[in-house]
XYZ file of C-alpha atoms in Angstrom:
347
model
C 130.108 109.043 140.472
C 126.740 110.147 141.916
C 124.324 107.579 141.503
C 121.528 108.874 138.933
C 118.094 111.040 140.052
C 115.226 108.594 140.675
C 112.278 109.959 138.200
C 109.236 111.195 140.781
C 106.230 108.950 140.032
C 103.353 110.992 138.337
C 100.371 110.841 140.505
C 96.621 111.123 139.914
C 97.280 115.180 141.453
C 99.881 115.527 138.692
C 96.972 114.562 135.903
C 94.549 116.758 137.228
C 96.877 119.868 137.424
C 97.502 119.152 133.788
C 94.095 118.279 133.007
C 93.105 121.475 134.812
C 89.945 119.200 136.284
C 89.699 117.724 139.454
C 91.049 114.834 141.158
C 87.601 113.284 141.832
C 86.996 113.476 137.276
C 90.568 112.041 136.944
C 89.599 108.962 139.415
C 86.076 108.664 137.540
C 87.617 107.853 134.567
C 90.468 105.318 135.562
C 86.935 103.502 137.375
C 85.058 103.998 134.312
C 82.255 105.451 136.689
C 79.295 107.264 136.104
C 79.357 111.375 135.840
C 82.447 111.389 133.132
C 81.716 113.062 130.337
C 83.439 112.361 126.675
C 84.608 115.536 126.969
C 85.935 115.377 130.535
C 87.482 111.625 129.258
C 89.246 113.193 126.494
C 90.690 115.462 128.479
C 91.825 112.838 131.407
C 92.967 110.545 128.888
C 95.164 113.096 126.728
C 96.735 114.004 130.345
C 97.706 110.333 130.914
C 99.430 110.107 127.633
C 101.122 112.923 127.706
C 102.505 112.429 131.382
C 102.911 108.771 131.038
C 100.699 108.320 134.184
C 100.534 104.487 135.416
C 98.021 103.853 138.029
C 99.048 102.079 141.523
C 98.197 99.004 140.894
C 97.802 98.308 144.579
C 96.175 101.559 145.111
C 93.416 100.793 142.750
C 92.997 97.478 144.513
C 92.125 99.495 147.905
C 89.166 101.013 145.490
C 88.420 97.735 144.405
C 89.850 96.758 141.572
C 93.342 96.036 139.715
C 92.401 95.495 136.226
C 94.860 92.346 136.064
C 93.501 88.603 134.937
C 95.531 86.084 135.987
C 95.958 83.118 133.754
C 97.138 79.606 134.701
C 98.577 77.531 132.006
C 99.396 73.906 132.984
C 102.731 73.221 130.879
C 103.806 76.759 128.173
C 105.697 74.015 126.130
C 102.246 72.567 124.589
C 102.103 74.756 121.525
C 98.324 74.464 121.864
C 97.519 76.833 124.743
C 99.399 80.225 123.497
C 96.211 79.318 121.007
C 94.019 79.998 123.960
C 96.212 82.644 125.295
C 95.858 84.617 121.683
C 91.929 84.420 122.289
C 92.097 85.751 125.716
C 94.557 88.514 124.811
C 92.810 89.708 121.807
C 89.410 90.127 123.708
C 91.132 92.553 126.714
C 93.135 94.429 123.892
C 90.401 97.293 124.160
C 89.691 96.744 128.010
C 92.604 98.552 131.037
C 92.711 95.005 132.223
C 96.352 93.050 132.159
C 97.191 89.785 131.588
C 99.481 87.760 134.161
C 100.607 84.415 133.441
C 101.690 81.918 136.268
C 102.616 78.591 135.143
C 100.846 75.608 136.922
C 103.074 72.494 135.610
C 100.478 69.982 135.940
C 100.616 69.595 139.309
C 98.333 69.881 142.063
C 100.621 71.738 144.757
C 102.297 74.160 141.948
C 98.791 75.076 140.990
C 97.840 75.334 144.376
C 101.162 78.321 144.752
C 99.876 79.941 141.698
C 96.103 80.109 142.371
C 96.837 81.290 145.554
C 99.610 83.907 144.572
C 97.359 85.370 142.134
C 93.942 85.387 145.140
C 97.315 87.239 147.207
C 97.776 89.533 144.663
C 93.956 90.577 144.290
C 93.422 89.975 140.414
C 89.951 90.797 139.528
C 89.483 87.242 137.995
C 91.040 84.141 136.876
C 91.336 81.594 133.766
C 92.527 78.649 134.967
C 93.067 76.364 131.838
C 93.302 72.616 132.098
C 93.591 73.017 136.251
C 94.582 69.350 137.393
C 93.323 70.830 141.231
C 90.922 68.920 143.263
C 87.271 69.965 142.810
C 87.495 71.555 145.886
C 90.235 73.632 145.483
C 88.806 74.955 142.389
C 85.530 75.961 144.337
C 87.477 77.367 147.205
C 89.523 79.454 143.997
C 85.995 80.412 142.298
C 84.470 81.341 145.652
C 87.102 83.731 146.223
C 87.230 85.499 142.845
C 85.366 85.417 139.223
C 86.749 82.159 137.353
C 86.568 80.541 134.179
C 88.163 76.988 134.418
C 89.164 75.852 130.739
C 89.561 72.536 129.204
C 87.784 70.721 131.900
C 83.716 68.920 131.647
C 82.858 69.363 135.744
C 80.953 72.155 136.612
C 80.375 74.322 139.587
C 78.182 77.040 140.685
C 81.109 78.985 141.718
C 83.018 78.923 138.435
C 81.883 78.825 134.754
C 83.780 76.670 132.394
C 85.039 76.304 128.472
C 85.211 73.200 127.144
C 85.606 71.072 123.510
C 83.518 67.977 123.149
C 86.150 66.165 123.360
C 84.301 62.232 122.943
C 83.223 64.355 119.498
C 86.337 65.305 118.220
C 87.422 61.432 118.970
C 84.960 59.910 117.151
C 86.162 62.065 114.493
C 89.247 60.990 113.934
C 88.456 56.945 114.140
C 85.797 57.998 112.067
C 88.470 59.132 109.257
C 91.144 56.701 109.905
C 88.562 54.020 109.557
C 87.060 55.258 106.577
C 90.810 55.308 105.051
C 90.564 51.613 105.766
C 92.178 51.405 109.442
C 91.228 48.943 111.817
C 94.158 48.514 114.150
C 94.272 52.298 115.206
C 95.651 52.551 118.156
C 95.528 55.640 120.863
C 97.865 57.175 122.811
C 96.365 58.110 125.967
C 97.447 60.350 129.488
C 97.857 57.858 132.613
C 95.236 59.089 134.764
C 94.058 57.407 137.941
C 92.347 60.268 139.843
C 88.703 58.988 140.037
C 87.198 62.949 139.400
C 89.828 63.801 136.596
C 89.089 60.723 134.894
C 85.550 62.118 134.512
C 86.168 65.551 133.661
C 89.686 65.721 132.349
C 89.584 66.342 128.317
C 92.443 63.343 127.774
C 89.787 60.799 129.664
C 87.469 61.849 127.331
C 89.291 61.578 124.290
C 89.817 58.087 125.491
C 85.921 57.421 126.080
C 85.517 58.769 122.635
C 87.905 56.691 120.990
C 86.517 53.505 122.482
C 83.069 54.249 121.827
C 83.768 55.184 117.930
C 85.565 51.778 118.055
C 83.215 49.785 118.978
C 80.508 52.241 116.511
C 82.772 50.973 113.654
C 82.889 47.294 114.172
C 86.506 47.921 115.470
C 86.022 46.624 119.393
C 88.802 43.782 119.395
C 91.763 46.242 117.738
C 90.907 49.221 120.910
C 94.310 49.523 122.136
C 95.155 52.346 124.343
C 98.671 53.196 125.778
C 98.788 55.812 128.570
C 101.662 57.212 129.415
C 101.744 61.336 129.392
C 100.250 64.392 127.023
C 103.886 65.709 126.409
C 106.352 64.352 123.673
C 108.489 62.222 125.084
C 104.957 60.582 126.420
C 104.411 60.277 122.782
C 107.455 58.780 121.649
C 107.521 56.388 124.359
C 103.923 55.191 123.593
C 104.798 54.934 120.026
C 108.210 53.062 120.775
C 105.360 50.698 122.791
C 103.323 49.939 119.888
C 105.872 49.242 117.302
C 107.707 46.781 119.580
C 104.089 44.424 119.167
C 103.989 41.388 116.845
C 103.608 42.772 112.862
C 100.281 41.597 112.949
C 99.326 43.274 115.916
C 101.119 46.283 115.193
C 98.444 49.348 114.618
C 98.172 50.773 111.416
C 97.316 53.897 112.448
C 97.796 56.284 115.716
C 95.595 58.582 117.099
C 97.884 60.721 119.791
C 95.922 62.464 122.119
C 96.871 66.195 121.552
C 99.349 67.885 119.213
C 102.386 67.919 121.541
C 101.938 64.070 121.711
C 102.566 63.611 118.139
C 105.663 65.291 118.036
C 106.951 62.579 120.047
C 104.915 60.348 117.716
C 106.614 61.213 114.160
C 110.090 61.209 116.665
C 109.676 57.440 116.998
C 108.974 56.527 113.830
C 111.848 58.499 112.537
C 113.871 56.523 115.149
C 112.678 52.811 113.940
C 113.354 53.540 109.887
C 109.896 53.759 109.175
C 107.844 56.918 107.423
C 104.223 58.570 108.275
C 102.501 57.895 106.540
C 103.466 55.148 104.433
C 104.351 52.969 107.293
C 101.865 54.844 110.076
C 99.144 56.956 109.627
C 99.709 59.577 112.581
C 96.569 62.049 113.868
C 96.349 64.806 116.594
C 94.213 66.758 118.363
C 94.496 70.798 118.614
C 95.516 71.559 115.119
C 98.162 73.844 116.502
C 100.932 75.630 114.343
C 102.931 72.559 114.240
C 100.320 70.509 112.596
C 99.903 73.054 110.044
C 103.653 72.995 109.582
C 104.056 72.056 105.539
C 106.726 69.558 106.560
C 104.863 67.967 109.387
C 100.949 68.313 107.600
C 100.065 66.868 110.403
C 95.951 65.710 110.353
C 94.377 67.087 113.545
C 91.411 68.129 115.255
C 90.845 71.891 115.709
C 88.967 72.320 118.973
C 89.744 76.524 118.586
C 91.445 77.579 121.215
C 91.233 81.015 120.378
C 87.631 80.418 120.804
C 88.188 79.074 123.693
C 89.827 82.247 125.011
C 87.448 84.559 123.719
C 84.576 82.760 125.606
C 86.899 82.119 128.914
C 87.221 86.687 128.674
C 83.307 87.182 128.168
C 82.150 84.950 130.882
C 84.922 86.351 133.575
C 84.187 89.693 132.271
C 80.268 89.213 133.290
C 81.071 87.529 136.472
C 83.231 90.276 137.184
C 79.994 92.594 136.719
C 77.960 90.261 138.207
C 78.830 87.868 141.101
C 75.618 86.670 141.825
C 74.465 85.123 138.014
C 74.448 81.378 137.657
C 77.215 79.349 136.470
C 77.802 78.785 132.612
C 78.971 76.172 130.755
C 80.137 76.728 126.745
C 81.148 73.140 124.816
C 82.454 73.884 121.449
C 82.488 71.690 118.504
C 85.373 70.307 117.010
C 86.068 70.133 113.508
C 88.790 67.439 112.314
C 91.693 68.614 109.885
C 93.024 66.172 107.396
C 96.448 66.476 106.046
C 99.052 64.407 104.491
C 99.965 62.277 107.442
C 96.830 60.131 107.249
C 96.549 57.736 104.200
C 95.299 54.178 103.389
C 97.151 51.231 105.248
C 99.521 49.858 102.937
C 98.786 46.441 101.294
């Protein structure tokens, strides 16, 4: 059996012809360049549709540009950045550019593949989101191409960045456990040693925050932090930590670090016989879908990630258009969302 015709690729001539314009209009308005009229758009556009035209993506990278954003996310099984992903997303929905994810598994050398694959591949810009790189890596990444570096307090002047106020959203939640009556809260931290990520990674902060709202509360002599990793089983092996401590050092309360943390949080306490939150109050931080989850209720700290997107798309978007403008920096404010997994410490 003959194997089947390969379909000819339509081709900017092929647009024109059916147009009936030329092939100079047709490449003015895939650049979105000056001289097109509505009229002559309408016309382009309508072609394209109706031929199912799909522009070289390489080809339009010889004229400059490809239209594609590459976005790094450091681990796609924390529910909490397909939040930042949605923000991203929805702000290109009306824009030619594409979205390419690469994953960057919290690593230094698999970001390192990524970044560079995507820098290889000539995207027009990049949101890297939590990057664990070294400083200069991410300067050598932002030199190279328009970035937006998510999730993480350095700056740069070649890279603007997104971040929550993280040391805030902290102080929230020992502000709410302690005003439920908590004063052994304990906090469930990501092992860090890196001198530069423990200054500008959003888990260090957390950590800052936590101590500081301790101490703010008359609550310096229960701190009690247990690092181990911001993924579930980090949480439920913290957690299995903290209920193996004498009764009457045993926290009343746990504040995990992010969303995905708690999961391995409420995991634990399943495991020992005990109940959240009659036994152990249990917070978050991301206010993801899980938390919301009517089962879970989970009381977290919504640092909107969509936000976060939306703001990572308008700064690439004008360092795209210009190169040459200053860095930015955008902190957004946390808000803290109570639920039923946070009550007063039993008698």
């Amino acid at each position: 059996m003959e194997p089947p015709a390969t379909r000819r690729r339509i081709t900017i001539v092929d647009v024109a012809r059916h147009a009936q314009v030329s092939v100079t209009s047709v490449s003015k308005v895939l650049r979105n360049a000056y001289g097109a009229s509505p009229e002559m758009q309408e016309k382009v556009r309508r072609a394209i549709d109706e031929l199912g035209f799909r522009p070289h993506a390489g080809a339009r990278g010889l004229r400059g540009q490809t239209y594609t954003i590459g976005v790094m996310l450091p681990d796609i099984r924390n529910p909490f950045f397909p939040e930042i992903l949605d923000g991203i997303t929805a702000s290109l929905k009306d824009t030619e550019y594409q979205v390419l994810l690469g994953p960057g598994c919290n690593g230094e050398k698999e970001e390192a593949r990524v970044t560079e694959a995507m820098l290889d591949r000539g995207m027009d810009g990049l949101v890297l989101v939590a990057p664990v790189s070294p400083r200069a890596h991410l300067d050598h990444v932002g030199t190279a191409v328009p970035t937006v570096v998510v999730g993480r307090h350095g700056t740069s002047p070649a890279y603007d960045t997104v971040t929550d106020d993280d040391m805030a959203g902290a102080a929230q939640v020992v502000a709410h456990l302690a005003g439920l009556g908590h004063r052994r809260i304990a906090h469930i931290d990501h092992h860090e040693t890196d001198p530069t990520r423990l200054m500008e990674m959003p888990n260090a902060h957390r950590a800052n925050g936590y101590r500081l709202a301790m101490r703010a509360h008359g609550l310096e002599e229960w701190i009690n932090v247990v690092a181990t990793s911001y993924t579930q089983q980090g949480g439920y092996e913290g957690t299995r930590q903290l209920l193996a401590l004498p009764a009457a050092d045993r926290p009343t309360a746990v504040f995990a670090g992010a969303d995905v943390v708690a999961m391995g949080v409420l995991e634990a306490v399943a495991e020992a016989g005990l109940s959240v939150p009659d036994d152990l109050s249990v917070a978050g931080y991301d206010n993801t879908t899980f938390a919301a989850f009517g089962p879970v209720s989970l009381t977290s700290v919504d640092q909107a990630g969509r936000e976060m997107g939306r703001n990572a798309v308008r700064l690439l978007l004008e360092r795209i258009a210009d190169r040459g403008r200053p860095s930015t920096k955008v902190t957004l404010s946390p808000t803290l969302v109570p639920r039923r997994s946070t009550t007063r410490p039993a008698e």
